Amino acid sequence: MSQITPLRPKVRDAVLQSLRAGVVPRAGLHHIQVGRAEEVKALLQDIERIADGGSGLRFVIGPYGAGKTFFMHLVRSIALEKKLVTLHADLGPDRRLQASGGQARSLYAELMRNAATRAKPDGGALPSVLERFVTSAAGEGQQRGGQPRNRDT
């Protein structure tokens, strides 16, 4: 993050336009991110661990206007650059980790809707992720001499 990269006019204009509209820019976040060096460092370590086959989970909590959305967009953009799949959702009364009235299912549905990859950074990437997984599994099965088949259950 400390490396200075030139700011292309297209990215500059997109950042300024987003900031004027009061929304988080989709690109160029690292050019305007300040004051979160330790948090970014911790999340970069998490991303590296995940890219190496590990796992991680973080909750970003703070009051309205603290920069949670901006920070998460920054981390998400870094993860997508590393060719990782990201999921995100906001927790609230209608989306909870544990509940008996469908709120947990609502959270899971939101996470799946917001699945993002480099090719689909705005979400909706679950079908392509599953297609790649199935294709890869079928290819690996063929290399081992197996044949795909339907299972009757």
mmCIF file of N, CA and C in Angstrom, residues 63-141:
data_model
loop_
_atom_site.group_PDB
_atom_site.id
_atom_site.type_symbol
_atom_site.label_atom_id
_atom_site.label_comp_id
_atom_site.label_asym_id
_atom_site.label_seq_id
_atom_site.Cartn_x
_atom_site.Cartn_y
_atom_site.Cartn_z
ATOM 1 N N PRO A 63 -19.694 2.772 14.349
ATOM 2 C CA PRO A 63 -20.862 3.643 14.213
ATOM 3 C C PRO A 63 -21.041 4.127 12.768
ATOM 4 N N TYR A 64 -22.208 4.650 12.484
ATOM 5 C CA TYR A 64 -22.518 5.200 11.174
ATOM 6 C C TYR A 64 -21.468 6.264 10.810
ATOM 7 N N GLY A 65 -20.942 6.169 9.596
ATOM 8 C CA GLY A 65 -19.980 7.159 9.120
ATOM 9 C C GLY A 65 -18.541 6.878 9.501
ATOM 10 N N ALA A 66 -18.259 5.741 10.133
ATOM 11 C CA ALA A 66 -16.903 5.430 10.581
ATOM 12 C C ALA A 66 -16.005 4.941 9.444
ATOM 13 N N GLY A 67 -16.582 4.604 8.292
ATOM 14 C CA GLY A 67 -15.780 4.144 7.163
ATOM 15 C C GLY A 67 -15.790 2.645 6.961
ATOM 16 N N LYS A 68 -16.769 1.961 7.538
ATOM 17 C CA LYS A 68 -16.835 0.495 7.415
ATOM 18 C C LYS A 68 -16.996 0.068 5.963
ATOM 19 N N THR A 69 -17.932 0.674 5.258
ATOM 20 C CA THR A 69 -18.191 0.306 3.865
ATOM 21 C C THR A 69 -16.971 0.596 3.005
ATOM 22 N N PHE A 70 -16.361 1.746 3.195
ATOM 23 C CA PHE A 70 -15.162 2.098 2.444
ATOM 24 C C PHE A 70 -14.061 1.067 2.691
ATOM 25 N N PHE A 71 -13.843 0.754 3.951
ATOM 26 C CA PHE A 71 -12.796 -0.188 4.325
ATOM 27 C C PHE A 71 -13.048 -1.563 3.708
ATOM 28 N N MET A 72 -14.286 -2.028 3.772
ATOM 29 C CA MET A 72 -14.600 -3.337 3.221
ATOM 30 C C MET A 72 -14.468 -3.345 1.693
ATOM 31 N N HIS A 73 -14.823 -2.256 1.030
ATOM 32 C CA HIS A 73 -14.621 -2.181 -0.418
ATOM 33 C C HIS A 73 -13.131 -2.241 -0.750
ATOM 34 N N LEU A 74 -12.309 -1.591 0.061
ATOM 35 C CA LEU A 74 -10.864 -1.611 -0.143
ATOM 36 C C LEU A 74 -10.329 -3.037 -0.002
ATOM 37 N N VAL A 75 -10.706 -3.712 1.059
ATOM 38 C CA VAL A 75 -10.242 -5.083 1.290
ATOM 39 C C VAL A 75 -10.761 -6.012 0.195
ATOM 40 N N ARG A 76 -12.023 -5.837 -0.193
ATOM 41 C CA ARG A 76 -12.604 -6.664 -1.253
ATOM 42 C C ARG A 76 -11.841 -6.476 -2.561
ATOM 43 N N SER A 77 -11.494 -5.239 -2.902
ATOM 44 C CA SER A 77 -10.764 -5.001 -4.149
ATOM 45 C C SER A 77 -9.383 -5.659 -4.123
ATOM 46 N N ILE A 78 -8.737 -5.668 -2.976
ATOM 47 C CA ILE A 78 -7.438 -6.332 -2.842
ATOM 48 C C ILE A 78 -7.605 -7.841 -3.011
ATOM 49 N N ALA A 79 -8.624 -8.409 -2.384
ATOM 50 C CA ALA A 79 -8.876 -9.848 -2.494
ATOM 51 C C ALA A 79 -9.189 -10.242 -3.933
ATOM 52 N N LEU A 80 -9.957 -9.426 -4.627
ATOM 53 C CA LEU A 80 -10.286 -9.728 -6.021
ATOM 54 C C LEU A 80 -9.044 -9.656 -6.910
ATOM 55 N N GLU A 81 -8.134 -8.732 -6.614
ATOM 56 C CA GLU A 81 -6.870 -8.659 -7.357
ATOM 57 C C GLU A 81 -6.068 -9.945 -7.192
ATOM 58 N N LYS A 82 -6.214 -10.593 -6.034
ATOM 59 C CA LYS A 82 -5.499 -11.851 -5.759
ATOM 60 C C LYS A 82 -6.266 -13.059 -6.298
ATOM 61 N N LYS A 83 -7.316 -12.812 -7.084
ATOM 62 C CA LYS A 83 -8.142 -13.851 -7.712
ATOM 63 C C LYS A 83 -8.901 -14.697 -6.702
ATOM 64 N N LEU A 84 -9.324 -14.078 -5.615
ATOM 65 C CA LEU A 84 -10.141 -14.757 -4.617
ATOM 66 C C LEU A 84 -11.617 -14.446 -4.857
ATOM 67 N N VAL A 85 -12.483 -15.282 -4.331
ATOM 68 C CA VAL A 85 -13.916 -15.040 -4.366
ATOM 69 C C VAL A 85 -14.284 -14.364 -3.051
ATOM 70 N N THR A 86 -15.091 -13.317 -3.113
ATOM 71 C CA THR A 86 -15.505 -12.619 -1.902
ATOM 72 C C THR A 86 -17.016 -12.701 -1.734
ATOM 73 N N LEU A 87 -17.455 -12.682 -0.481
ATOM 74 C CA LEU A 87 -18.867 -12.631 -0.122
ATOM 75 C C LEU A 87 -19.032 -11.498 0.871
ATOM 76 N N HIS A 88 -20.125 -10.766 0.766
ATOM 77 C CA HIS A 88 -20.375 -9.733 1.770
ATOM 78 C C HIS A 88 -21.863 -9.541 1.991
ATOM 79 N N ALA A 89 -22.203 -9.131 3.200
ATOM 80 C CA ALA A 89 -23.582 -8.825 3.572
ATOM 81 C C ALA A 89 -23.549 -7.972 4.832
ATOM 82 N N ASP A 90 -24.539 -7.140 4.962
ATOM 83 C CA ASP A 90 -24.699 -6.353 6.178
ATOM 84 C C ASP A 90 -25.624 -7.109 7.124
ATOM 85 N N LEU A 91 -25.230 -7.209 8.384
ATOM 86 C CA LEU A 91 -26.082 -7.830 9.389
ATOM 87 C C LEU A 91 -27.114 -6.813 9.866
ATOM 88 N N GLY A 92 -28.278 -7.283 10.191
ATOM 89 C CA GLY A 92 -29.339 -6.422 10.689
ATOM 90 C C GLY A 92 -30.458 -7.289 11.235
ATOM 91 N N PRO A 93 -31.559 -6.681 11.637
ATOM 92 C CA PRO A 93 -32.672 -7.462 12.196
ATOM 93 C C PRO A 93 -33.218 -8.506 11.212
ATOM 94 N N ASP A 94 -33.179 -8.208 9.911
ATOM 95 C CA ASP A 94 -33.700 -9.156 8.926
ATOM 96 C C ASP A 94 -32.634 -10.104 8.396
ATOM 97 N N ARG A 95 -31.372 -9.886 8.757
ATOM 98 C CA ARG A 95 -30.264 -10.764 8.358
ATOM 99 C C ARG A 95 -29.393 -11.010 9.581
ATOM 100 N N ARG A 96 -29.547 -12.207 10.171
ATOM 101 C CA ARG A 96 -28.817 -12.531 11.389
ATOM 102 C C ARG A 96 -28.090 -13.847 11.224
ATOM 103 N N LEU A 97 -27.044 -14.048 12.023
ATOM 104 C CA LEU A 97 -26.282 -15.295 11.974
ATOM 105 C C LEU A 97 -27.094 -16.471 12.484
ATOM 106 N N GLN A 98 -27.950 -16.233 13.460
ATOM 107 C CA GLN A 98 -28.743 -17.305 14.057
ATOM 108 C C GLN A 98 -30.119 -16.754 14.365
ATOM 109 N N ALA A 99 -31.150 -17.455 13.877
ATOM 110 C CA ALA A 99 -32.524 -17.034 14.144
ATOM 111 C C ALA A 99 -33.460 -18.166 13.747
ATOM 112 N N SER A 100 -34.694 -18.085 14.204
ATOM 113 C CA SER A 100 -35.656 -19.131 13.874
ATOM 114 C C SER A 100 -36.714 -18.669 12.879
ATOM 115 N N GLY A 101 -36.689 -17.408 12.474
ATOM 116 C CA GLY A 101 -37.714 -16.883 11.582
ATOM 117 C C GLY A 101 -37.255 -16.631 10.158
ATOM 118 N N GLY A 102 -36.211 -17.295 9.713
ATOM 119 C CA GLY A 102 -35.751 -17.126 8.339
ATOM 120 C C GLY A 102 -34.702 -16.047 8.143
ATOM 121 N N GLN A 103 -34.323 -15.349 9.207
ATOM 122 C CA GLN A 103 -33.327 -14.284 9.072
ATOM 123 C C GLN A 103 -31.954 -14.834 8.699
ATOM 124 N N ALA A 104 -31.598 -16.002 9.232
ATOM 125 C CA ALA A 104 -30.302 -16.599 8.892
ATOM 126 C C ALA A 104 -30.295 -17.023 7.423
ATOM 127 N N ARG A 105 -31.401 -17.549 6.949
ATOM 128 C CA ARG A 105 -31.520 -17.923 5.536
ATOM 129 C C ARG A 105 -31.421 -16.679 4.656
ATOM 130 N N SER A 106 -31.989 -15.586 5.123
ATOM 131 C CA SER A 106 -31.915 -14.317 4.387
ATOM 132 C C SER A 106 -30.465 -13.834 4.294
ATOM 133 N N LEU A 107 -29.708 -13.990 5.380
ATOM 134 C CA LEU A 107 -28.293 -13.618 5.370
ATOM 135 C C LEU A 107 -27.514 -14.475 4.371
ATOM 136 N N TYR A 108 -27.756 -15.782 4.405
ATOM 137 C CA TYR A 108 -27.071 -16.687 3.486
ATOM 138 C C TYR A 108 -27.408 -16.336 2.034
ATOM 139 N N ALA A 109 -28.675 -16.059 1.759
ATOM 140 C CA ALA A 109 -29.091 -15.691 0.399
ATOM 141 C C ALA A 109 -28.399 -14.407 -0.053
ATOM 142 N N GLU A 110 -28.285 -13.453 0.845
ATOM 143 C CA GLU A 110 -27.602 -12.194 0.514
ATOM 144 C C GLU A 110 -26.119 -12.432 0.223
ATOM 145 N N LEU A 111 -25.477 -13.283 1.026
ATOM 146 C CA LEU A 111 -24.076 -13.615 0.786
ATOM 147 C C LEU A 111 -23.890 -14.247 -0.596
ATOM 148 N N MET A 112 -24.771 -15.174 -0.953
ATOM 149 C CA MET A 112 -24.653 -15.850 -2.251
ATOM 150 C C MET A 112 -24.933 -14.888 -3.408
ATOM 151 N N ARG A 113 -25.894 -13.982 -3.222
ATOM 152 C CA ARG A 113 -26.174 -12.972 -4.261
ATOM 153 C C ARG A 113 -24.974 -12.056 -4.481
ATOM 154 N N ASN A 114 -24.248 -11.764 -3.395
ATOM 155 C CA ASN A 114 -23.128 -10.830 -3.463
ATOM 156 C C ASN A 114 -21.784 -11.510 -3.709
ATOM 157 N N ALA A 115 -21.771 -12.803 -4.022
ATOM 158 C CA ALA A 115 -20.513 -13.488 -4.343
ATOM 159 C C ALA A 115 -19.872 -12.767 -5.521
ATOM 160 N N ALA A 116 -18.595 -12.400 -5.367
ATOM 161 C CA ALA A 116 -17.909 -11.610 -6.389
ATOM 162 C C ALA A 116 -16.576 -12.238 -6.761
ATOM 163 N N THR A 117 -16.209 -12.087 -8.020
ATOM 164 C CA THR A 117 -14.903 -12.484 -8.533
ATOM 165 C C THR A 117 -14.357 -11.314 -9.322
ATOM 166 N N ARG A 118 -13.148 -11.474 -9.804
ATOM 167 C CA ARG A 118 -12.542 -10.424 -10.615
ATOM 168 C C ARG A 118 -13.380 -10.132 -11.859
ATOM 169 N N ALA A 119 -13.942 -11.194 -12.453
ATOM 170 C CA ALA A 119 -14.749 -11.026 -13.659
ATOM 171 C C ALA A 119 -16.124 -10.438 -13.351
ATOM 172 N N LYS A 120 -16.622 -10.671 -12.151
ATOM 173 C CA LYS A 120 -17.939 -10.164 -11.743
ATOM 174 C C LYS A 120 -17.818 -9.484 -10.383
ATOM 175 N N PRO A 121 -17.184 -8.311 -10.327
ATOM 176 C CA PRO A 121 -16.935 -7.662 -9.038
ATOM 177 C C PRO A 121 -18.184 -7.104 -8.354
ATOM 178 N N ASP A 122 -19.294 -7.008 -9.079
ATOM 179 C CA ASP A 122 -20.511 -6.451 -8.494
ATOM 180 C C ASP A 122 -21.453 -7.517 -7.951
ATOM 181 N N GLY A 123 -21.006 -8.764 -7.920
ATOM 182 C CA GLY A 123 -21.834 -9.845 -7.408
ATOM 183 C C GLY A 123 -22.380 -10.705 -8.532
ATOM 184 N N GLY A 124 -23.136 -11.726 -8.160
ATOM 185 C CA GLY A 124 -23.710 -12.629 -9.143
ATOM 186 C C GLY A 124 -22.715 -13.616 -9.717
ATOM 187 N N ALA A 125 -21.633 -13.885 -9.010
ATOM 188 C CA ALA A 125 -20.576 -14.755 -9.530
ATOM 189 C C ALA A 125 -20.758 -16.226 -9.154
ATOM 190 N N LEU A 126 -21.747 -16.550 -8.336
ATOM 191 C CA LEU A 126 -21.897 -17.929 -7.879
ATOM 192 C C LEU A 126 -22.039 -18.932 -9.026
ATOM 193 N N PRO A 127 -22.865 -18.682 -10.054
ATOM 194 C CA PRO A 127 -22.949 -19.659 -11.145
ATOM 195 C C PRO A 127 -21.611 -19.930 -11.825
ATOM 196 N N SER A 128 -20.827 -18.905 -12.069
ATOM 197 C CA SER A 128 -19.535 -19.127 -12.727
ATOM 198 C C SER A 128 -18.550 -19.833 -11.806
ATOM 199 N N VAL A 129 -18.613 -19.563 -10.505
ATOM 200 C CA VAL A 129 -17.748 -20.256 -9.546
ATOM 201 C C VAL A 129 -18.107 -21.741 -9.512
ATOM 202 N N LEU A 130 -19.400 -22.042 -9.455
ATOM 203 C CA LEU A 130 -19.834 -23.444 -9.437
ATOM 204 C C LEU A 130 -19.490 -24.150 -10.747
ATOM 205 N N GLU A 131 -19.664 -23.457 -11.857
ATOM 206 C CA GLU A 131 -19.331 -24.052 -13.153
ATOM 207 C C GLU A 131 -17.847 -24.389 -13.232
ATOM 208 N N ARG A 132 -17.021 -23.477 -12.748
ATOM 209 C CA ARG A 132 -15.575 -23.735 -12.756
ATOM 210 C C ARG A 132 -15.226 -24.912 -11.851
ATOM 211 N N PHE A 133 -15.879 -24.992 -10.687
ATOM 212 C CA PHE A 133 -15.635 -26.092 -9.758
ATOM 213 C C PHE A 133 -16.019 -27.427 -10.392
ATOM 214 N N VAL A 134 -17.197 -27.498 -10.993
ATOM 215 C CA VAL A 134 -17.664 -28.750 -11.594
ATOM 216 C C VAL A 134 -16.761 -29.149 -12.757
ATOM 217 N N THR A 135 -16.396 -28.189 -13.592
ATOM 218 C CA THR A 135 -15.509 -28.477 -14.720
ATOM 219 C C THR A 135 -14.163 -28.991 -14.238
ATOM 220 N N SER A 136 -13.632 -28.360 -13.205
ATOM 221 C CA SER A 136 -12.355 -28.781 -12.642
ATOM 222 C C SER A 136 -12.455 -30.182 -12.040
ATOM 223 N N ALA A 137 -13.534 -30.449 -11.306
ATOM 224 C CA ALA A 137 -13.722 -31.770 -10.698
ATOM 225 C C ALA A 137 -13.878 -32.842 -11.772
ATOM 226 N N ALA A 138 -14.622 -32.540 -12.840
ATOM 227 C CA ALA A 138 -14.803 -33.507 -13.929
ATOM 228 C C ALA A 138 -13.468 -33.782 -14.621
ATOM 229 N N GLY A 139 -12.676 -32.735 -14.840
ATOM 230 C CA GLY A 139 -11.359 -32.912 -15.460
ATOM 231 C C GLY A 139 -10.437 -33.747 -14.601
ATOM 232 N N GLU A 140 -10.464 -33.497 -13.299
ATOM 233 C CA GLU A 140 -9.637 -34.276 -12.373
ATOM 234 C C GLU A 140 -10.098 -35.734 -12.344
ATOM 235 N N GLY A 141 -11.403 -35.944 -12.395
ATOM 236 C CA GLY A 141 -11.938 -37.304 -12.417
ATOM 237 C C GLY A 141 -11.523 -38.059 -13.665
#
